[in-house]
Amino acid sequence: MARQAHKVAAPVIPDLAVPEAAREFAFSDADFRNLVQLAREHAGIALSDSKRNLVYTRVSRRLRALGFTAFRQYRDYLAKNSGELESFINAISTNLTKFFRESHHFDHFRSHVVQPFLNGSLRSDGRLRVWSAGCSTGEEPYTIAAVLRHEMPSTSRHDIRILATDIDTDVLAKGARGVYPVSGFDNVPRIYRDYFEPTGERDDSLMAKESIRSLIAFRRLNLMDPWPFRGKFDAIFCRNVMIYFDNPTKTALIDRFIQSIKPGGFLYIGHSESFHGTHAELQLVGRTTYRRKA
Ligand SMILES: C[S@@+](CC[C@H](N)C(=O)[O-])C[C@H]1O[C@@H](n2cnc3c(N)ncnc32)[C@H](O)[C@@H]1O
């Protein structure tokens, strides 16, 4: 996969300005360039010059936790402790998400994947497989699970699985826990709220019920690495993830997604994302919705 230096397509990560004089830690150009290089090398994340303050702000918490006073010390530590790379990537990744984000995708998924699967018109091997690639804290895979479960309350006859992956181990732990503040449910239509229940611990949180939880497997996966599965998916959701990659990385990733989608299956991408390069096997069939030709 191509990972050379390329210009970032669009400034997509909000930058938080920390004036240089107000900085708690010494942070040089060389520090910034070194961290940008590591983010690209290990996560495919492309950070333009305008992300200097973002890098400073996000990585500062690692320096604080480790008791360093300068980024130079942190770079040395990173170089000698490969385990820190995980915390660095966790700190640098942008995890913004919500339930039923871009809800038109879930309408399409229900009518073009789930219902055809149930009425037998979907060419299928009796299994329904969905991948939430870059699932962040889990709102996306739980949304998929709630839509699925609502259409098929009894699972006994159906072999359904949702794979939810992310590079960031902190967000994956939150997803696996499946507990969210009540305020996050504003977007969730009433019919789907029943799949969440009070935790019993804090009255301002709701927890995913077993009926949807059991459909999802959370796993760490760096999309830049080889993928440890061979089976193909009926639908892949990779939304608001590729905005952080440069065009060659994105193009190569989409080619890999195509190989992982069953013919006739769907790829859902984020609202601000578009395809550069040609992907002849994909057909645009709706708003940021693509179908692999059968
Ligand atoms: C903005 S969130 C999108 C969450 C969800 N898909 C949505 O649209 O609401 C982007 C996620 O992509 C993940 N990510 C970034 N680079 C990645 C990579 N190389 N491999 C896997 N996940 C990655 C981040 O950790 C983050 O959780």
Short mmCIF file of C-alpha atoms and ligand atoms in Angstrom, two decimals:
data_model
loop_
_atom_site.label_atom_id
_atom_site.label_comp_id
_atom_site.label_asym_id
_atom_site.label_seq_id
_atom_site.Cartn_x
_atom_site.Cartn_y
_atom_site.Cartn_z
CA MET A 1 0.00 0.00 0.00
CA ALA A 2 1.28 3.42 -0.96
CA ARG A 3 2.21 5.53 2.03
CA GLN A 4 4.50 8.13 0.54
CA ALA A 5 4.28 11.76 1.53
CA HIS A 6 1.37 13.45 -0.23
CA LYS A 7 -0.66 16.53 0.35
CA VAL A 8 -3.68 16.03 2.59
CA ALA A 9 -6.93 16.51 0.67
CA ALA A 10 -8.83 18.68 3.14
CA PRO A 11 -8.36 20.08 6.60
CA VAL A 12 -10.69 17.80 8.47
CA ILE A 13 -9.42 17.75 12.03
CA PRO A 14 -10.33 20.83 14.05
CA ASP A 15 -7.18 22.54 15.23
CA LEU A 16 -6.95 23.98 18.72
CA ALA A 17 -4.64 26.94 18.91
CA VAL A 18 -2.19 26.90 21.78
CA PRO A 19 -0.01 30.02 21.45
CA GLU A 20 3.65 29.10 21.56
CA ALA A 21 4.30 31.27 24.64
CA ALA A 22 1.57 29.44 26.56
CA ARG A 23 2.99 26.01 25.85
CA GLU A 24 3.73 23.81 28.81
CA PHE A 25 6.23 21.64 26.89
CA ALA A 26 9.08 22.48 24.53
CA PHE A 27 7.89 21.54 21.00
CA SER A 28 10.16 22.10 18.01
CA ASP A 29 9.61 21.72 14.25
CA ALA A 30 11.70 18.57 14.35
CA ASP A 31 9.43 17.16 17.09
CA PHE A 32 6.36 17.89 14.99
CA ARG A 33 7.84 16.36 11.83
CA ASN A 34 8.95 13.25 13.68
CA LEU A 35 5.47 12.66 15.13
CA VAL A 36 3.80 13.33 11.78
CA GLN A 37 6.09 10.73 10.23
CA LEU A 38 5.19 8.16 12.91
CA ALA A 39 1.44 8.78 12.47
CA ARG A 40 1.79 8.22 8.73
CA GLU A 41 4.01 5.19 9.05
CA HIS A 42 1.96 3.38 11.68
CA ALA A 43 -1.63 4.45 11.02
CA GLY A 44 -1.68 5.94 7.51
CA ILE A 45 -2.84 9.20 9.12
CA ALA A 46 -1.72 12.24 7.14
CA LEU A 47 -1.25 15.39 9.23
CA SER A 48 -0.68 18.65 7.40
CA ASP A 49 1.29 21.59 8.81
CA SER A 50 -1.94 23.13 10.05
CA LYS A 51 -2.26 20.28 12.56
CA ARG A 52 0.73 21.42 14.62
CA ASN A 53 -1.39 22.60 17.53
CA LEU A 54 -3.59 19.55 17.37
CA VAL A 55 -0.55 17.28 17.65
CA TYR A 56 0.80 19.40 20.49
CA THR A 57 -2.48 19.34 22.43
CA ARG A 58 -3.21 15.66 21.99
CA VAL A 59 0.27 14.33 22.64
CA SER A 60 0.80 16.66 25.63
CA ARG A 61 -1.32 14.39 27.77
CA ARG A 62 1.15 11.55 27.18
CA LEU A 63 4.03 13.81 28.26
CA ARG A 64 2.09 14.79 31.38
CA ALA A 65 1.30 11.16 32.20
CA LEU A 66 4.95 10.16 31.74
CA GLY A 67 6.39 13.17 33.59
CA PHE A 68 8.33 14.68 30.66
CA THR A 69 9.01 18.39 30.15
CA ALA A 70 9.84 18.37 26.42
CA PHE A 71 8.67 16.57 23.29
CA ARG A 72 12.27 15.61 22.58
CA GLN A 73 12.19 13.40 25.70
CA TYR A 74 8.93 11.86 24.55
CA ARG A 75 10.38 11.10 21.10
CA ASP A 76 13.34 9.34 22.69
CA TYR A 77 10.98 7.37 24.90
CA LEU A 78 8.84 6.39 21.90
CA ALA A 79 11.91 5.25 20.00
CA LYS A 80 12.97 2.97 22.86
CA ASN A 81 9.54 1.71 23.96
CA SER A 82 7.53 0.21 21.13
CA GLY A 83 4.58 -0.26 23.52
CA GLU A 84 4.15 3.51 23.68
CA LEU A 85 3.26 3.56 19.99
CA GLU A 86 -0.23 2.31 20.85
CA SER A 87 -0.81 5.19 23.30
CA PHE A 88 0.59 7.65 20.77
CA ILE A 89 -1.80 6.43 18.04
CA ASN A 90 -4.68 6.47 20.55
CA ALA A 91 -3.83 10.07 21.41
CA ILE A 92 -3.51 11.22 17.81
CA SER A 93 -6.66 9.61 16.36
CA THR A 94 -9.91 11.53 16.03
CA ASN A 95 -12.83 9.52 17.37
CA LEU A 96 -15.88 11.71 16.90
CA THR A 97 -18.98 9.58 16.28
CA LYS A 98 -22.64 9.23 17.22
CA PHE A 99 -25.61 6.88 16.96
CA PHE A 100 -27.45 6.99 13.63
CA ARG A 101 -24.88 9.35 12.16
CA GLU A 102 -25.84 9.92 8.50
CA SER A 103 -29.02 7.96 9.09
CA HIS A 104 -29.79 7.55 5.36
CA HIS A 105 -27.15 4.79 5.31
CA PHE A 106 -29.13 2.77 7.82
CA ASP A 107 -32.36 3.19 5.82
CA HIS A 108 -30.51 1.91 2.77
CA PHE A 109 -28.91 -0.91 4.75
CA ARG A 110 -32.31 -2.01 6.08
CA SER A 111 -34.06 -1.98 2.70
CA HIS A 112 -31.21 -3.21 0.49
CA VAL A 113 -29.34 -5.63 2.72
CA VAL A 114 -31.37 -6.77 5.74
CA GLN A 115 -34.81 -7.14 4.18
CA PRO A 116 -33.52 -8.88 1.01
CA PHE A 117 -31.53 -11.20 3.26
CA LEU A 118 -34.69 -12.08 5.19
CA ASN A 119 -36.96 -12.53 2.20
CA GLY A 120 -34.39 -14.61 0.38
CA SER A 121 -33.81 -12.20 -2.51
CA LEU A 122 -30.25 -11.41 -1.43
CA ARG A 123 -27.85 -13.82 -3.06
CA SER A 124 -26.38 -15.13 0.14
CA ASP A 125 -24.74 -18.14 1.69
CA GLY A 126 -27.21 -17.95 4.60
CA ARG A 127 -24.87 -15.68 6.50
CA LEU A 128 -25.02 -11.95 6.93
CA ARG A 129 -21.69 -10.28 7.56
CA VAL A 130 -21.18 -6.58 8.22
CA TRP A 131 -17.96 -4.70 8.96
CA SER A 132 -17.76 -1.40 10.78
CA ALA A 133 -14.19 -0.40 9.86
CA GLY A 134 -13.02 2.46 12.09
CA CYS A 135 -15.87 1.93 14.57
CA SER A 136 -14.53 4.32 17.24
CA THR A 137 -16.46 4.00 20.54
CA GLY A 138 -19.08 1.68 19.06
CA GLU A 139 -22.07 3.89 18.24
CA GLU A 140 -21.87 2.84 14.58
CA PRO A 141 -21.84 -0.96 15.11
CA TYR A 142 -24.55 -0.70 17.81
CA THR A 143 -26.69 1.28 15.36
CA ILE A 144 -26.20 -1.46 12.75
CA ALA A 145 -27.02 -4.11 15.38
CA ALA A 146 -30.21 -2.33 16.49
CA VAL A 147 -31.42 -2.03 12.88
CA LEU A 148 -30.67 -5.70 12.28
CA ARG A 149 -32.26 -6.87 15.49
CA HIS A 150 -35.40 -4.87 14.88
CA GLU A 151 -35.88 -6.62 11.54
CA MET A 152 -35.13 -10.07 12.91
CA PRO A 153 -36.01 -10.43 16.58
CA SER A 154 -35.30 -14.16 16.58
CA THR A 155 -31.70 -15.00 15.75
CA SER A 156 -31.97 -18.72 16.01
CA ARG A 157 -32.44 -19.16 12.26
CA HIS A 158 -29.94 -16.53 11.18
CA ASP A 159 -26.20 -16.43 11.17
CA ILE A 160 -25.41 -12.74 11.56
CA ARG A 161 -22.20 -11.07 12.68
CA ILE A 162 -20.91 -7.55 12.86
CA LEU A 163 -17.16 -7.06 12.97
CA ALA A 164 -16.24 -3.74 14.60
CA THR A 165 -12.59 -2.71 14.26
CA ASP A 166 -10.46 0.28 15.09
CA ILE A 167 -6.77 1.04 15.55
CA ASP A 168 -7.42 2.82 18.86
CA THR A 169 -7.57 0.45 21.82
CA ASP A 170 -9.14 3.05 24.17
CA VAL A 171 -12.20 3.52 21.98
CA LEU A 172 -12.51 -0.23 21.42
CA ALA A 173 -12.67 -0.78 25.20
CA LYS A 174 -15.53 1.73 25.38
CA GLY A 175 -17.31 0.01 22.53
CA ALA A 176 -16.98 -3.40 24.15
CA ARG A 177 -18.37 -1.94 27.39
CA GLY A 178 -21.35 -0.53 25.48
CA VAL A 179 -22.30 2.14 28.04
CA TYR A 180 -23.24 5.62 26.78
CA PRO A 181 -24.58 8.83 28.33
CA VAL A 182 -28.32 9.35 27.84
CA SER A 183 -27.56 12.61 26.00
CA GLY A 184 -26.05 10.54 23.16
CA PHE A 185 -29.44 9.00 22.38
CA ASP A 186 -31.15 12.15 21.08
CA ASN A 187 -30.63 10.87 17.54
CA VAL A 188 -31.90 7.38 18.21
CA PRO A 189 -35.46 6.71 16.99
CA ARG A 190 -37.74 5.47 19.77
CA ILE A 191 -38.14 2.00 18.22
CA TYR A 192 -34.41 1.41 18.65
CA ARG A 193 -34.02 2.83 22.16
CA ASP A 194 -35.47 -0.39 23.55
CA TYR A 195 -32.19 -2.10 22.76
CA PHE A 196 -30.54 -0.08 25.53
CA GLU A 197 -31.26 -0.18 29.25
CA PRO A 198 -30.20 1.68 32.39
CA THR A 199 -26.91 0.41 33.76
CA GLY A 200 -28.18 0.34 37.33
CA GLU A 201 -25.04 2.19 38.38
CA ARG A 202 -25.55 5.71 37.06
CA ASP A 203 -28.94 6.95 36.02
CA ASP A 204 -27.54 9.12 33.22
CA SER A 205 -26.15 6.19 31.23
CA LEU A 206 -27.64 3.46 29.09
CA MET A 207 -26.11 0.11 28.25
CA ALA A 208 -26.54 -1.98 25.11
CA LYS A 209 -28.66 -5.04 25.78
CA GLU A 210 -27.30 -8.50 25.16
CA SER A 211 -29.65 -8.92 22.18
CA ILE A 212 -27.58 -6.44 20.15
CA ARG A 213 -24.29 -6.81 21.98
CA SER A 214 -24.12 -10.49 21.04
CA LEU A 215 -24.07 -9.59 17.33
CA ILE A 216 -20.84 -7.58 17.55
CA ALA A 217 -17.19 -8.57 17.88
CA PHE A 218 -14.83 -5.67 18.69
CA ARG A 219 -11.26 -6.20 17.47
CA ARG A 220 -8.18 -4.05 17.08
CA LEU A 221 -7.20 -3.71 13.43
CA ASN A 222 -4.96 -1.20 11.74
CA LEU A 223 -6.46 -0.82 8.27
CA MET A 224 -2.92 -0.39 6.90
CA ASP A 225 -1.95 -3.90 8.04
CA PRO A 226 -2.87 -7.23 6.42
CA TRP A 227 -6.45 -8.20 7.34
CA PRO A 228 -6.73 -11.48 9.23
CA PHE A 229 -9.92 -12.71 7.54
CA ARG A 230 -10.80 -14.12 4.18
CA GLY A 231 -14.60 -14.12 4.28
CA LYS A 232 -16.46 -11.39 2.43
CA PHE A 233 -18.99 -8.91 3.78
CA ASP A 234 -22.50 -8.02 2.66
CA ALA A 235 -21.84 -4.46 3.75
CA ILE A 236 -18.84 -2.45 4.88
CA PHE A 237 -19.23 0.83 6.74
CA CYS A 238 -16.01 2.83 6.60
CA ARG A 239 -17.22 6.31 7.37
CA ASN A 240 -15.23 9.35 8.38
CA VAL A 241 -12.03 7.32 8.56
CA MET A 242 -10.49 7.78 5.12
CA ILE A 243 -10.63 11.59 5.50
CA TYR A 244 -7.47 11.21 7.57
CA PHE A 245 -5.59 9.37 4.80
CA ASP A 246 -3.94 10.79 1.71
CA ASN A 247 -5.34 9.96 -1.73
CA PRO A 248 -3.01 7.07 -2.68
CA THR A 249 -3.64 5.42 0.70
CA LYS A 250 -7.38 5.91 0.30
CA THR A 251 -7.39 4.50 -3.24
CA ALA A 252 -5.43 1.41 -2.20
CA LEU A 253 -7.73 0.90 0.79
CA ILE A 254 -10.87 1.08 -1.34
CA ASP A 255 -9.38 -1.53 -3.68
CA ARG A 256 -8.92 -3.79 -0.68
CA PHE A 257 -12.48 -3.13 0.51
CA ILE A 258 -13.79 -4.10 -2.92
CA GLN A 259 -12.08 -7.47 -2.60
CA SER A 260 -13.75 -7.92 0.81
CA ILE A 261 -17.31 -7.14 -0.32
CA LYS A 262 -19.53 -9.89 -1.72
CA PRO A 263 -20.60 -9.18 -5.32
CA GLY A 264 -23.76 -7.07 -5.01
CA GLY A 265 -22.75 -5.93 -1.51
CA PHE A 266 -22.41 -2.33 -0.34
CA LEU A 267 -19.77 0.13 0.83
CA TYR A 268 -20.88 3.13 2.89
CA ILE A 269 -18.46 6.05 3.24
CA GLY A 270 -18.58 9.38 5.09
CA HIS A 271 -20.51 12.41 3.87
CA SER A 272 -17.40 14.47 3.05
CA GLU A 273 -15.50 11.63 1.40
CA SER A 274 -15.15 10.96 -2.29
CA PHE A 275 -13.23 8.59 -4.49
CA HIS A 276 -10.08 9.65 -6.27
CA GLY A 277 -8.92 7.25 -8.92
CA THR A 278 -11.16 4.75 -10.59
CA HIS A 279 -12.84 1.82 -8.97
CA ALA A 280 -14.60 0.24 -11.94
CA GLU A 281 -16.11 -2.50 -9.80
CA LEU A 282 -18.02 0.01 -7.67
CA GLN A 283 -21.22 1.70 -8.72
CA LEU A 284 -22.56 4.79 -6.95
CA VAL A 285 -26.14 3.87 -6.00
CA GLY A 286 -27.04 6.55 -3.45
CA ARG A 287 -25.60 9.29 -1.30
CA THR A 288 -22.05 8.07 -0.42
CA THR A 289 -23.33 4.53 -1.02
CA TYR A 290 -21.56 2.19 -3.42
CA ARG A 291 -22.42 -1.27 -4.68
CA ARG A 292 -19.92 -3.85 -5.78
CA LYS A 293 -21.06 -4.96 -9.20
CA ALA A 294 -22.49 -8.48 -9.15
C1 LIG B 1 -14.03 9.93 13.24
S1 LIG B 1 -13.97 8.26 13.74
C2 LIG B 1 -15.31 7.58 12.75
C3 LIG B 1 -16.23 6.69 13.56
C4 LIG B 1 -17.44 6.15 12.79
N1 LIG B 1 -17.04 5.36 11.67
C5 LIG B 1 -18.35 7.29 12.37
O1 LIG B 1 -18.41 7.60 11.17
O2 LIG B 1 -19.02 7.87 13.22
C6 LIG B 1 -12.52 7.66 12.87
C7 LIG B 1 -11.95 6.39 13.47
O3 LIG B 1 -10.99 5.85 12.56
C8 LIG B 1 -9.98 5.26 13.33
N2 LIG B 1 -8.75 5.07 12.52
C9 LIG B 1 -7.88 6.03 12.09
N3 LIG B 1 -6.86 5.46 11.44
C10 LIG B 1 -7.10 4.13 11.44
C11 LIG B 1 -6.39 3.01 10.91
N4 LIG B 1 -5.24 3.14 10.25
N5 LIG B 1 -6.90 1.77 11.10
C12 LIG B 1 -8.07 1.62 11.77
N6 LIG B 1 -8.78 2.62 12.30
C13 LIG B 1 -8.30 3.87 12.12
C14 LIG B 1 -9.80 6.21 14.50
O4 LIG B 1 -9.17 5.61 15.60
C15 LIG B 1 -11.24 6.64 14.78
O5 LIG B 1 -11.82 5.91 15.82
#
